[in-house]
XYZ file of N, CA, C and O in Angstrom:
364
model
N 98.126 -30.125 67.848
C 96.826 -30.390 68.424
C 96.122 -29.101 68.813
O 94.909 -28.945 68.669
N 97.044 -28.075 69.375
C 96.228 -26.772 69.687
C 95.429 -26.208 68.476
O 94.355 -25.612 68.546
N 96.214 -26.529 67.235
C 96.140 -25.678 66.414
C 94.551 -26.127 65.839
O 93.693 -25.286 65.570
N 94.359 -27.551 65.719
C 93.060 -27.771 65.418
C 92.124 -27.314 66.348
O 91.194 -26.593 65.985
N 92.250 -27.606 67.336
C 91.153 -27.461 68.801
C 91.098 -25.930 68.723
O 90.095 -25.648 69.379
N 91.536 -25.013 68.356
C 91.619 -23.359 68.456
C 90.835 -22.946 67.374
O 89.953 -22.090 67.441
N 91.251 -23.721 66.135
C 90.340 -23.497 64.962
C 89.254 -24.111 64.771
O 88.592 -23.717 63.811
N 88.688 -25.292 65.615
C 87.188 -25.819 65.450
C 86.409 -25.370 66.147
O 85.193 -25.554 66.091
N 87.383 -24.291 67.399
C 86.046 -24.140 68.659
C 86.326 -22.152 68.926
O 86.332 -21.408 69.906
N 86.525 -21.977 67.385
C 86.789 -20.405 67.971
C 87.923 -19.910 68.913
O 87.615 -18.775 69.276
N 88.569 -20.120 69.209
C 89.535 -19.890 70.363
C 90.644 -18.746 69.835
O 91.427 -19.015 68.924
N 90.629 -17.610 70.417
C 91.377 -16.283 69.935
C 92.444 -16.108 70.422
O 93.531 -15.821 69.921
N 92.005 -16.353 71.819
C 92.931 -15.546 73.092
C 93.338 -16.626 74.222
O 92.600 -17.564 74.522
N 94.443 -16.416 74.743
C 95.030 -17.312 75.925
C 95.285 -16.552 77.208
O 95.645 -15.376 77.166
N 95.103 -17.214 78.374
C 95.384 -16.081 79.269
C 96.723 -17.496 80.043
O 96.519 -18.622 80.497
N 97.829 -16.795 79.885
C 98.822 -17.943 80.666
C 99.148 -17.284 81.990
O 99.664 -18.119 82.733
N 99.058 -16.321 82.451
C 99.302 -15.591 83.372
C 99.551 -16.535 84.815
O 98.695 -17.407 84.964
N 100.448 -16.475 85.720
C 100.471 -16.523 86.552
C 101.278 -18.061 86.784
O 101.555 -18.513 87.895
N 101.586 -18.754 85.441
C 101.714 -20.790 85.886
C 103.689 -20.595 86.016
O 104.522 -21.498 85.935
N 103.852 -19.562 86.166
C 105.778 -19.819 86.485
C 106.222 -19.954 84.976
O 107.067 -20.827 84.779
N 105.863 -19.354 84.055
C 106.565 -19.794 82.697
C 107.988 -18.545 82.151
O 107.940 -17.416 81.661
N 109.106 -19.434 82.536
C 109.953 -18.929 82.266
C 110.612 -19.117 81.077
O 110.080 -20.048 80.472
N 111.768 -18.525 80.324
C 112.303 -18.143 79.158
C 112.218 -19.911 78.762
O 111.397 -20.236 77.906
N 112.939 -20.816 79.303
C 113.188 -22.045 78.777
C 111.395 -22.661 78.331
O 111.170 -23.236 77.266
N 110.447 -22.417 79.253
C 109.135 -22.721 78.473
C 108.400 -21.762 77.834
O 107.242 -22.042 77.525
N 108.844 -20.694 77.580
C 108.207 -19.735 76.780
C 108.604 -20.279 75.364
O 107.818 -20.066 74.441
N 110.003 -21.105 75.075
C 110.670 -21.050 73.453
C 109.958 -22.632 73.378
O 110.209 -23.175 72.302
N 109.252 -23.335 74.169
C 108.704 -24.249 74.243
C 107.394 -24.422 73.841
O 106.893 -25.492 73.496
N 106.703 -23.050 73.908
C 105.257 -22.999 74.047
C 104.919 -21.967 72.661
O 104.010 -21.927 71.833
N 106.022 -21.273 72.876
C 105.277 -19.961 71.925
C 104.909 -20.689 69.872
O 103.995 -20.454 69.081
N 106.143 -21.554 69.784
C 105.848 -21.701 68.879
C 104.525 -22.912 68.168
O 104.354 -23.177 66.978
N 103.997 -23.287 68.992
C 102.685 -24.037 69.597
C 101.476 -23.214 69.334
O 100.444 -23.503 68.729
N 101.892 -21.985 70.002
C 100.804 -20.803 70.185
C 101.057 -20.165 68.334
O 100.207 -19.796 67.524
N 102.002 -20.223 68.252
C 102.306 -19.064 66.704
C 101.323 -20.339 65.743
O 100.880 -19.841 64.708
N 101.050 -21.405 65.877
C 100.806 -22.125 64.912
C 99.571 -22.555 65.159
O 99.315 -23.575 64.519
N 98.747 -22.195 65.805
C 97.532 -22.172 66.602
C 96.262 -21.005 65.981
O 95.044 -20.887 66.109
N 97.112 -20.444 65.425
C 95.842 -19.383 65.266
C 95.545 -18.299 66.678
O 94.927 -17.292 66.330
N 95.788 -18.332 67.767
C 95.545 -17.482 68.515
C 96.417 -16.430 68.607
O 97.627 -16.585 68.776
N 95.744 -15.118 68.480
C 95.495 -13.835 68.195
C 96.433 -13.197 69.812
O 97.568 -12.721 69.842
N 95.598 -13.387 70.843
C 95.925 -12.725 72.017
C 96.193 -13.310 72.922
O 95.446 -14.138 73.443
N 98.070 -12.819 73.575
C 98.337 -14.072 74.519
C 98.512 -13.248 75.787
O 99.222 -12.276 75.527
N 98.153 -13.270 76.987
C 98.570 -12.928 77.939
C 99.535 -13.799 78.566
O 99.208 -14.974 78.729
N 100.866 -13.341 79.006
C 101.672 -14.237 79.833
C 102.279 -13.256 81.351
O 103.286 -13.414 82.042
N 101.111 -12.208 81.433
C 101.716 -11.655 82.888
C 102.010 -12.455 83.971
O 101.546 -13.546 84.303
N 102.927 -11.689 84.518
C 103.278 -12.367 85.919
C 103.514 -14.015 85.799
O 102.881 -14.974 86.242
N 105.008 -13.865 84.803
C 105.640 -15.262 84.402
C 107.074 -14.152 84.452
O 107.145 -12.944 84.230
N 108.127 -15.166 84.844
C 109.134 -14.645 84.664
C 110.062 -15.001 83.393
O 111.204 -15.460 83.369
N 109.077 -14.589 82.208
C 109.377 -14.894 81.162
C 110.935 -14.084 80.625
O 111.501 -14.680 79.709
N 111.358 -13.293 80.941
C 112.901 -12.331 81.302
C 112.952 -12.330 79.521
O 112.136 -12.733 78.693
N 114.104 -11.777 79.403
C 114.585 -11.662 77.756
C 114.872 -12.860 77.021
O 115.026 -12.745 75.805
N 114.988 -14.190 77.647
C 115.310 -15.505 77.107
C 113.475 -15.646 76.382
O 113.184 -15.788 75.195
N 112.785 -15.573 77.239
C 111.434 -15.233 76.572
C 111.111 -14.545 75.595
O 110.613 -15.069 74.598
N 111.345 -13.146 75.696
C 110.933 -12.428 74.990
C 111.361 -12.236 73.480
O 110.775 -11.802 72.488
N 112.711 -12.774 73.732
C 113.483 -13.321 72.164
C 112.727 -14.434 71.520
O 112.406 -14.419 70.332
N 112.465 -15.367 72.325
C 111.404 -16.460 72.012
C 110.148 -16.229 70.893
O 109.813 -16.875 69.900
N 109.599 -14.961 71.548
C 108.156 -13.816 71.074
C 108.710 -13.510 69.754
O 108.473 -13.880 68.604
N 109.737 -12.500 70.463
C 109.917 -11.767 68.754
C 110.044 -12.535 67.859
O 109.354 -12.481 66.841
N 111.102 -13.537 68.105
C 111.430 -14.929 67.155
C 110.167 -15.269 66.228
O 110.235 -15.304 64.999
N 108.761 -15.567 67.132
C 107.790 -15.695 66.558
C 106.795 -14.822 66.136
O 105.636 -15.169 65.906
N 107.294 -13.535 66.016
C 106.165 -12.294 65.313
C 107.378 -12.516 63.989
O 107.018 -13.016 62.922
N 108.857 -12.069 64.228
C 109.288 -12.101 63.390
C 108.804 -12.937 61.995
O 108.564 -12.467 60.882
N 108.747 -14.335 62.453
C 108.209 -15.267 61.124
C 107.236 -15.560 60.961
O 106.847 -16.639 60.512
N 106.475 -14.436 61.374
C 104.799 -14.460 61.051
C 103.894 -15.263 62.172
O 103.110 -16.142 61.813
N 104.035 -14.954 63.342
C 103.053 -15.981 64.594
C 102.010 -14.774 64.193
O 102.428 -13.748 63.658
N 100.671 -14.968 64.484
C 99.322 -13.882 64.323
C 99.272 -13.111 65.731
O 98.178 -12.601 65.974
N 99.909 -13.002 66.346
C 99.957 -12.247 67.274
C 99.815 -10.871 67.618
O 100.816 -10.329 68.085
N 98.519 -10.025 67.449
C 98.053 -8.710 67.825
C 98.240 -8.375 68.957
O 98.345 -7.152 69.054
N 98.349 -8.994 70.024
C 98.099 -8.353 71.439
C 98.876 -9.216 72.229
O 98.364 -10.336 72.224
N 99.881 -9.165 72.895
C 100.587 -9.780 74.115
C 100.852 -8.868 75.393
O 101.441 -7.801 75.565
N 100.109 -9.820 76.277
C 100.382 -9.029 77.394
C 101.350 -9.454 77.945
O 101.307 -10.647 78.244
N 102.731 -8.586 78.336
C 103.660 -9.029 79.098
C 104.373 -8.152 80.393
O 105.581 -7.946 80.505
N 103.244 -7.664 81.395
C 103.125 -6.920 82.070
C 104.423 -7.938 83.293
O 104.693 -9.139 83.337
N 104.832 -6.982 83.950
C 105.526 -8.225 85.331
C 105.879 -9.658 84.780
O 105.335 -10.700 85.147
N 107.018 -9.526 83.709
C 107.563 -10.927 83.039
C 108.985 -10.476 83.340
O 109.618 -11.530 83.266
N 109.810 -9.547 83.625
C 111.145 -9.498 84.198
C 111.688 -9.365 82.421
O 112.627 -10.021 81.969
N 111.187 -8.771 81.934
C 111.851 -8.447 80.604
C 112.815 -7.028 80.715
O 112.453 -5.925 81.125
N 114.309 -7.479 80.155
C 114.688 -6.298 80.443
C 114.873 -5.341 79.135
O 114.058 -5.240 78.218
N 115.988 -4.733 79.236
C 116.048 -3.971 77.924
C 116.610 -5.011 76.695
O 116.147 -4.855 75.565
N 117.365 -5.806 76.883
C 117.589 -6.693 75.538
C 116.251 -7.337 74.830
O 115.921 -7.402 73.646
N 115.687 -7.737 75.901
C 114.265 -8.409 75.211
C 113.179 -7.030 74.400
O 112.766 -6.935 73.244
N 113.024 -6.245 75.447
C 112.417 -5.292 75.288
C 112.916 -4.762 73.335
O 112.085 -5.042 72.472
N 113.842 -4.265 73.032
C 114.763 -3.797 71.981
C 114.381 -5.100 71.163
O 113.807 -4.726 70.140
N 114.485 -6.686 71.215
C 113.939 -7.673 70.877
C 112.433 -7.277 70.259
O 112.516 -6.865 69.102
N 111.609 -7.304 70.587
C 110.386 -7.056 70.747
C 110.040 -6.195 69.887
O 109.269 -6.498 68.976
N 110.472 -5.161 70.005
C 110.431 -3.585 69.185
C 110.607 -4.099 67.707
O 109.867 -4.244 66.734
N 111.803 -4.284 67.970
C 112.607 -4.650 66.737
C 111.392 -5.283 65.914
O 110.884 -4.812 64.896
N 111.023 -6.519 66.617
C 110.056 -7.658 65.521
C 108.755 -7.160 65.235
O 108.147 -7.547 64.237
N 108.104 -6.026 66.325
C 106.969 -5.590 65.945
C 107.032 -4.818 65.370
O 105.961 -4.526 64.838
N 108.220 -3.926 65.027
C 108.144 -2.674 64.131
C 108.331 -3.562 62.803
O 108.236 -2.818 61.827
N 108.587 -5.033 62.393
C 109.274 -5.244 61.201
C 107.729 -6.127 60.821
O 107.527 -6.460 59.654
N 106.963 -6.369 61.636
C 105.749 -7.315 61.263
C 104.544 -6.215 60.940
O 103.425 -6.605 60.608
């Protein structure tokens, strides 16, 4: 449903910031968002941790359109982080 509503009404960017979204709803949501068409996700200040951020890469890895994620104050540590790298250096 996102995916139509994003593509009939322009919709680029998400700002999730701040709703408590942790690793278990990040692997819930992201792939929602990867299939959506939106470009730019902010999820600061979620304690999205490395269960998240594996989530992310998971979905740059297999092609989500994702240019810009903000993941400022998400409790990502170095596994996610190395995660991350990994999928954006390979996309």
């Amino acid at each position: 449903m996102l995916s139509g509503i994003s593509a009939s009404i322009g919709v680029h960017s998400i700002s999730l910031a701040d709703n408590a979204i942790d690793g278990a709803i990040c692997s819930e949501i992201v792939p929602v968002l990867s299939d959506s068409g939106i470009t730019i996700v902010d999820f600061s200040n979620n304690p999205v941790g490395d269960a998240g951020a594996s989530s992310i890469a998971k979905a740059v890895q297999e092609g989500a359109p994702f240019a810009n994620l903000v993941l400022s104050n998400c409790g990502i540590g170095d596994t996610g982080a190395i995660q991350l790298a990994a999928a954006v250096s390979q996309s």
